[in-house]
Amino acid sequence: MYARSEAANAAQEVTPRVTAIVPTLAERTRREGLLRAIDSLRNAASERLRILVVVNGSRFDPETVSLVRDASDVDVVQIEVGSLPYALEVGRGLVETPYFCFLDDDDEYLPGAIDLRLRALEAEPKADLVVTNGQRYDGEHRFVALKPLDGVSRDPLGSLFEGNWLASCGGLFRSDRVSPEVFTDINAYTEWTWIAFRLALEGRRVAVLDTPTFRINETAGSASKSDAYRRAFLELYRRMLQAALPKEVQRTVRSRISDVWHDLAVIELGRGNRAKAWRCHLASMRSSHGMRYLAFTRRLVTQV
């Protein structure tokens, strides 16, 4: 196991104010990342945290689960369903502290991250949550994780369509204002965009700390590079359209649907799947927003 920070040891007897929820499959191949993630939480706060690890599904490695259970500052819950959205729901439902946050098992909090977020919320008593920026690490280079968060506090819904402002490990929530219902029936692959959307629809006040407080470790096989991830946005946008949205936002969402279909058409054509590419292309032009992709028809006809 990783060593605990001196600050965490000193705060062992203090009643925690923050629950940090870590959903994981707890597979053997993820052990190192999971332990690193837990250790980063210990160094993210100068006070004791409740670290809640939600092991979901049957693919878990018993030794890995045992190592995590043996840590005196970690609670482990196991659920039969192997589902990240359901693990988020279960974790939120078990929160008993005034604040909560999340961390994926292959990512990290930067030192002092939770302290910074707590101070930000204490400085803005009317805020229901605080969102922060972070880093993306591809094994060689570090990049800023999110677009600048300017405007999020003023217009959370509109800003969401300029770029998702809620990373999985980027927020700290007040438990009495962000209810468990927000974390029910979450869309797979687009969990945090959907959660941000629900928060914006509910009119939740968002404080912003445009400072890096987390690191997302990207891998070649990450979900964000999969076909299922790309197609998940179609369901996300269709579901968004079921809500009572301003007309401008409705137009934006319909335009995004056309964009996704066009991206899929390009991918399928690149793979040599001309019939699938045609189907995706035609779907991209079902609304007036897709007419900008009309020129792609020539490429479908002429490319050998």
Short mmCIF file of C-alpha atoms in Angstrom, two decimals:
data_model
loop_
_atom_site.label_atom_id
_atom_site.label_comp_id
_atom_site.label_asym_id
_atom_site.label_seq_id
_atom_site.Cartn_x
_atom_site.Cartn_y
_atom_site.Cartn_z
CA MET A 1 0.00 0.00 0.00
CA TYR A 2 1.01 3.61 -0.42
CA ALA A 3 2.04 5.67 2.58
CA ARG A 4 -0.41 8.07 4.15
CA SER A 5 0.49 11.75 4.46
CA GLU A 6 1.35 13.12 7.91
CA ALA A 7 -1.60 15.51 7.64
CA ALA A 8 -3.97 12.63 7.03
CA ASN A 9 -2.56 10.69 9.98
CA ALA A 10 -2.94 13.71 12.27
CA ALA A 11 -6.57 14.14 11.22
CA GLN A 12 -7.52 10.47 11.71
CA GLU A 13 -9.86 11.10 14.63
CA VAL A 14 -11.67 14.10 13.12
CA THR A 15 -15.18 13.47 11.81
CA PRO A 16 -14.90 13.73 8.03
CA ARG A 17 -16.70 16.49 6.14
CA VAL A 18 -16.05 15.05 2.68
CA THR A 19 -16.83 11.67 1.13
CA ALA A 20 -14.65 10.82 -1.86
CA ILE A 21 -16.31 8.16 -4.02
CA VAL A 22 -14.07 5.92 -6.13
CA PRO A 23 -15.93 3.60 -8.55
CA THR A 24 -13.81 0.69 -9.78
CA LEU A 25 -13.91 -2.76 -11.34
CA ALA A 26 -10.94 -3.58 -9.06
CA GLU A 27 -9.32 -5.77 -11.70
CA ARG A 28 -5.74 -6.92 -11.19
CA THR A 29 -4.56 -4.75 -14.06
CA ARG A 30 -6.03 -1.68 -12.35
CA ARG A 31 -4.55 -2.31 -8.92
CA GLU A 32 -1.65 0.10 -9.19
CA GLY A 33 -3.85 2.88 -10.52
CA LEU A 34 -6.51 2.30 -7.86
CA LEU A 35 -3.99 2.42 -5.01
CA ARG A 36 -2.40 5.53 -6.51
CA ALA A 37 -5.84 7.18 -6.78
CA ILE A 38 -6.61 6.41 -3.13
CA ASP A 39 -3.23 7.74 -2.03
CA SER A 40 -3.78 10.95 -3.97
CA LEU A 41 -6.99 11.51 -1.99
CA ARG A 42 -5.06 11.22 1.25
CA ASN A 43 -2.78 14.00 0.11
CA ALA A 44 -5.59 16.14 -1.30
CA ALA A 45 -6.87 17.30 2.09
CA SER A 46 -5.40 18.39 5.39
CA GLU A 47 -8.37 16.84 7.17
CA ARG A 48 -9.68 13.31 7.31
CA LEU A 49 -11.82 12.12 4.40
CA ARG A 50 -14.26 9.29 4.08
CA ILE A 51 -12.90 7.36 1.10
CA LEU A 52 -15.65 5.15 -0.31
CA VAL A 53 -14.59 2.59 -2.93
CA VAL A 54 -17.49 1.13 -4.91
CA VAL A 55 -16.43 -2.16 -6.51
CA ASN A 56 -18.88 -2.92 -9.30
CA GLY A 57 -19.30 -6.19 -11.16
CA SER A 58 -17.81 -9.67 -10.90
CA ARG A 59 -14.47 -9.07 -12.64
CA PHE A 60 -12.77 -7.88 -9.46
CA ASP A 61 -9.47 -9.31 -8.25
CA PRO A 62 -9.94 -10.61 -4.66
CA GLU A 63 -6.40 -9.66 -3.63
CA THR A 64 -6.87 -6.11 -4.87
CA VAL A 65 -10.16 -5.77 -2.98
CA SER A 66 -8.51 -7.20 0.14
CA LEU A 67 -5.66 -4.68 -0.07
CA VAL A 68 -8.13 -1.82 -0.25
CA ARG A 69 -10.30 -3.21 2.56
CA ASP A 70 -7.26 -3.46 4.83
CA ALA A 71 -6.74 0.31 4.75
CA SER A 72 -8.19 1.82 7.92
CA ASP A 73 -9.34 4.98 6.15
CA VAL A 74 -11.20 3.29 3.27
CA ASP A 75 -14.74 1.88 3.17
CA VAL A 76 -15.48 -0.71 0.48
CA VAL A 77 -18.89 -1.50 -0.97
CA GLN A 78 -19.39 -4.22 -3.57
CA ILE A 79 -22.31 -4.34 -6.01
CA GLU A 80 -23.12 -7.13 -8.44
CA VAL A 81 -23.82 -4.93 -11.45
CA GLY A 82 -20.75 -3.97 -13.46
CA SER A 83 -21.86 -0.44 -14.30
CA LEU A 84 -20.12 2.89 -13.77
CA PRO A 85 -23.40 4.86 -13.82
CA TYR A 86 -24.89 2.56 -11.18
CA ALA A 87 -21.70 2.73 -9.08
CA LEU A 88 -21.98 6.53 -9.09
CA GLU A 89 -25.62 6.27 -8.01
CA VAL A 90 -24.85 3.83 -5.20
CA GLY A 91 -21.89 5.87 -4.00
CA ARG A 92 -23.91 9.09 -3.86
CA GLY A 93 -26.68 7.30 -1.99
CA LEU A 94 -24.24 6.34 0.77
CA VAL A 95 -22.97 9.87 1.41
CA GLU A 96 -23.52 11.07 4.99
CA THR A 97 -21.04 13.95 5.02
CA PRO A 98 -21.72 17.63 4.16
CA TYR A 99 -19.69 17.39 0.94
CA PHE A 100 -18.84 14.74 -1.62
CA CYS A 101 -16.69 14.27 -4.71
CA PHE A 102 -15.62 11.53 -7.13
CA LEU A 103 -12.41 10.07 -8.52
CA ASP A 104 -11.99 7.45 -11.24
CA ASP A 105 -9.63 4.63 -10.34
CA ASP A 106 -7.01 5.55 -12.94
CA ASP A 107 -6.93 9.28 -12.20
CA GLU A 108 -5.46 11.39 -9.39
CA TYR A 109 -6.14 14.42 -7.24
CA LEU A 110 -3.30 16.89 -7.02
CA PRO A 111 -1.94 17.72 -3.53
CA GLY A 112 -4.26 20.02 -1.62
CA ALA A 113 -7.06 19.70 -4.19
CA ILE A 114 -9.90 19.15 -1.74
CA ASP A 115 -8.65 21.90 0.58
CA LEU A 116 -8.78 24.32 -2.37
CA ARG A 117 -12.31 23.26 -3.28
CA LEU A 118 -13.55 23.52 0.29
CA ARG A 119 -12.17 27.03 0.59
CA ALA A 120 -13.84 27.99 -2.69
CA LEU A 121 -17.24 26.80 -1.44
CA GLU A 122 -16.76 28.44 1.94
CA ALA A 123 -16.04 31.71 0.11
CA GLU A 124 -19.31 31.39 -1.86
CA PRO A 125 -22.01 30.17 0.54
CA LYS A 126 -24.71 30.38 -2.16
CA ALA A 127 -22.85 28.01 -4.50
CA ASP A 128 -24.16 24.44 -4.64
CA LEU A 129 -20.96 23.03 -6.10
CA VAL A 130 -17.53 24.11 -7.25
CA VAL A 131 -15.91 22.96 -10.47
CA THR A 132 -12.20 23.06 -11.20
CA ASN A 133 -9.83 22.53 -14.07
CA GLY A 134 -7.09 19.93 -14.22
CA GLN A 135 -4.53 18.14 -16.34
CA ARG A 136 -4.65 15.38 -18.92
CA TYR A 137 -1.60 13.15 -19.13
CA ASP A 138 -1.03 10.88 -22.13
CA GLY A 139 2.12 9.23 -20.79
CA GLU A 140 4.43 11.87 -22.26
CA HIS A 141 2.76 15.26 -22.15
CA ARG A 142 0.42 17.16 -19.86
CA PHE A 143 -2.43 19.24 -21.25
CA VAL A 144 -5.13 21.41 -19.72
CA ALA A 145 -8.09 19.10 -19.15
CA LEU A 146 -10.97 21.49 -19.81
CA LYS A 147 -11.57 24.63 -21.78
CA PRO A 148 -11.37 27.86 -19.74
CA LEU A 149 -14.25 27.92 -17.29
CA ASP A 150 -15.13 31.58 -17.87
CA GLY A 151 -18.87 32.02 -18.04
CA VAL A 152 -19.83 28.77 -16.32
CA SER A 153 -21.10 30.51 -13.18
CA ARG A 154 -23.12 32.98 -15.26
CA ASP A 155 -24.59 30.48 -17.73
CA PRO A 156 -24.02 26.81 -16.82
CA LEU A 157 -26.35 25.48 -19.53
CA GLY A 158 -25.02 27.57 -22.39
CA SER A 159 -21.41 27.00 -21.33
CA LEU A 160 -21.95 23.25 -21.39
CA PHE A 161 -22.26 23.34 -25.19
CA GLU A 162 -18.98 25.21 -25.49
CA GLY A 163 -17.27 22.38 -23.60
CA ASN A 164 -18.12 20.13 -20.67
CA TRP A 165 -17.18 21.92 -17.48
CA LEU A 166 -17.66 19.00 -15.09
CA ALA A 167 -14.88 16.41 -15.16
CA SER A 168 -15.43 13.19 -13.22
CA CYS A 169 -12.82 14.29 -10.70
CA GLY A 170 -13.33 18.04 -11.05
CA GLY A 171 -16.13 18.91 -8.64
CA LEU A 172 -17.02 19.19 -4.98
CA PHE A 173 -20.74 19.12 -4.13
CA ARG A 174 -22.81 20.22 -1.16
CA SER A 175 -24.76 17.15 -0.08
CA ASP A 176 -27.83 19.08 1.06
CA ARG A 177 -28.20 20.84 -2.31
CA VAL A 178 -27.12 18.29 -4.91
CA SER A 179 -29.51 15.42 -4.32
CA PRO A 180 -29.04 11.69 -4.96
CA GLU A 181 -31.66 11.96 -7.72
CA VAL A 182 -29.16 13.83 -9.90
CA PHE A 183 -27.10 10.63 -10.02
CA THR A 184 -29.90 8.27 -11.02
CA ASP A 185 -30.56 7.01 -14.54
CA ILE A 186 -27.24 8.34 -15.88
CA ASN A 187 -26.25 7.89 -19.51
CA ALA A 188 -23.31 5.50 -19.97
CA TYR A 189 -20.09 6.96 -21.43
CA THR A 190 -21.43 10.52 -21.15
CA GLU A 191 -22.04 10.40 -17.41
CA TRP A 192 -20.58 13.77 -16.48
CA THR A 193 -21.99 15.74 -19.37
CA TRP A 194 -25.43 14.42 -18.40
CA ILE A 195 -24.90 15.22 -14.72
CA ALA A 196 -23.75 18.75 -15.60
CA PHE A 197 -26.83 19.11 -17.82
CA ARG A 198 -29.15 18.08 -14.99
CA LEU A 199 -27.46 20.45 -12.57
CA ALA A 200 -27.82 23.30 -15.05
CA LEU A 201 -31.51 22.50 -15.65
CA GLU A 202 -32.12 22.51 -11.90
CA GLY A 203 -30.60 25.98 -11.69
CA ARG A 204 -27.77 24.92 -9.40
CA ARG A 205 -25.28 27.67 -8.62
CA VAL A 206 -21.79 26.77 -9.77
CA ALA A 207 -18.64 28.27 -8.28
CA VAL A 208 -15.56 28.11 -10.48
CA LEU A 209 -11.94 27.54 -9.56
CA ASP A 210 -10.06 27.61 -12.86
CA THR A 211 -7.05 26.00 -11.23
CA PRO A 212 -5.70 22.47 -11.83
CA THR A 213 -6.72 20.16 -8.99
CA PHE A 214 -6.68 16.76 -10.73
CA ARG A 215 -4.86 14.66 -13.31
CA ILE A 216 -6.65 12.43 -15.83
CA ASN A 217 -4.38 9.63 -17.04
CA GLU A 218 -5.32 8.74 -20.59
CA THR A 219 -4.67 5.32 -22.12
CA ALA A 220 -4.85 3.95 -25.65
CA GLY A 221 -7.89 1.84 -24.80
CA SER A 222 -9.82 4.50 -22.91
CA ALA A 223 -13.58 4.61 -23.41
CA SER A 224 -13.40 8.07 -25.00
CA LYS A 225 -11.71 6.53 -28.04
CA SER A 226 -14.34 3.84 -28.62
CA ASP A 227 -17.23 3.68 -31.10
CA ALA A 228 -19.62 3.11 -28.21
CA TYR A 229 -18.49 6.40 -26.67
CA ARG A 230 -19.11 8.31 -29.90
CA ARG A 231 -22.55 6.78 -30.40
CA ALA A 232 -23.46 7.46 -26.78
CA PHE A 233 -23.65 11.14 -27.63
CA LEU A 234 -26.56 10.45 -29.97
CA GLU A 235 -28.58 9.07 -27.06
CA LEU A 236 -27.38 11.90 -24.83
CA TYR A 237 -28.53 14.61 -27.23
CA ARG A 238 -31.84 12.89 -27.96
CA ARG A 239 -32.49 12.72 -24.25
CA MET A 240 -31.60 16.37 -23.82
CA LEU A 241 -34.22 17.30 -26.40
CA GLN A 242 -36.89 15.75 -24.19
CA ALA A 243 -36.30 18.53 -21.65
CA ALA A 244 -37.82 22.01 -21.79
CA LEU A 245 -34.91 23.83 -23.40
CA PRO A 246 -34.56 27.37 -24.73
CA LYS A 247 -34.92 27.42 -28.52
CA GLU A 248 -31.29 28.41 -29.00
CA VAL A 249 -30.14 25.40 -26.97
CA GLN A 250 -32.52 23.13 -28.92
CA ARG A 251 -30.91 24.28 -32.16
CA THR A 252 -27.46 23.62 -30.73
CA VAL A 253 -28.39 20.10 -29.64
CA ARG A 254 -29.88 19.24 -33.05
CA SER A 255 -26.73 20.56 -34.69
CA ARG A 256 -24.63 18.34 -32.43
CA ILE A 257 -26.65 15.30 -33.51
CA SER A 258 -25.78 16.06 -37.13
CA ASP A 259 -22.13 16.49 -36.14
CA VAL A 260 -22.00 13.07 -34.47
CA TRP A 261 -23.55 11.33 -37.47
CA HIS A 262 -21.08 13.06 -39.78
CA ASP A 263 -18.12 12.02 -37.63
CA LEU A 264 -19.37 8.44 -37.72
CA ALA A 265 -19.73 8.64 -41.52
CA VAL A 266 -16.11 9.77 -41.85
CA ILE A 267 -14.93 6.96 -39.57
CA GLU A 268 -16.90 4.27 -41.41
CA LEU A 269 -15.67 5.47 -44.79
CA GLY A 270 -12.10 5.39 -43.51
CA ARG A 271 -12.65 1.77 -42.54
CA GLY A 272 -13.96 0.94 -45.98
CA ASN A 273 -17.53 0.47 -44.77
CA ARG A 274 -19.18 2.46 -47.54
CA ALA A 275 -22.75 1.27 -46.84
CA LYS A 276 -22.49 2.22 -43.16
CA ALA A 277 -20.90 5.52 -44.12
CA TRP A 278 -23.85 6.29 -46.40
CA ARG A 279 -26.35 5.50 -43.64
CA CYS A 280 -24.53 7.77 -41.20
CA HIS A 281 -24.21 10.51 -43.82
CA LEU A 282 -27.92 10.44 -44.62
CA ALA A 283 -28.70 10.57 -40.90
CA SER A 284 -26.47 13.64 -40.56
CA MET A 285 -28.63 15.50 -43.10
CA ARG A 286 -32.04 14.69 -41.65
CA SER A 287 -32.29 18.22 -40.30
CA SER A 288 -31.38 21.58 -41.79
CA HIS A 289 -28.32 21.65 -39.55
CA GLY A 290 -26.79 18.81 -41.57
CA MET A 291 -26.85 20.57 -44.92
CA ARG A 292 -23.30 21.78 -44.29
CA TYR A 293 -22.21 18.18 -44.83
CA LEU A 294 -23.79 17.93 -48.28
CA ALA A 295 -20.37 18.18 -49.95
CA PHE A 296 -19.35 14.95 -48.22
CA THR A 297 -21.67 13.18 -50.66
CA ARG A 298 -19.11 13.69 -53.44
CA ARG A 299 -16.46 12.00 -51.34
CA LEU A 300 -18.73 9.02 -50.73
CA VAL A 301 -19.41 8.69 -54.45
CA THR A 302 -15.85 9.13 -55.70
CA GLN A 303 -13.61 7.59 -53.04
CA VAL A 304 -12.39 4.15 -54.08
#
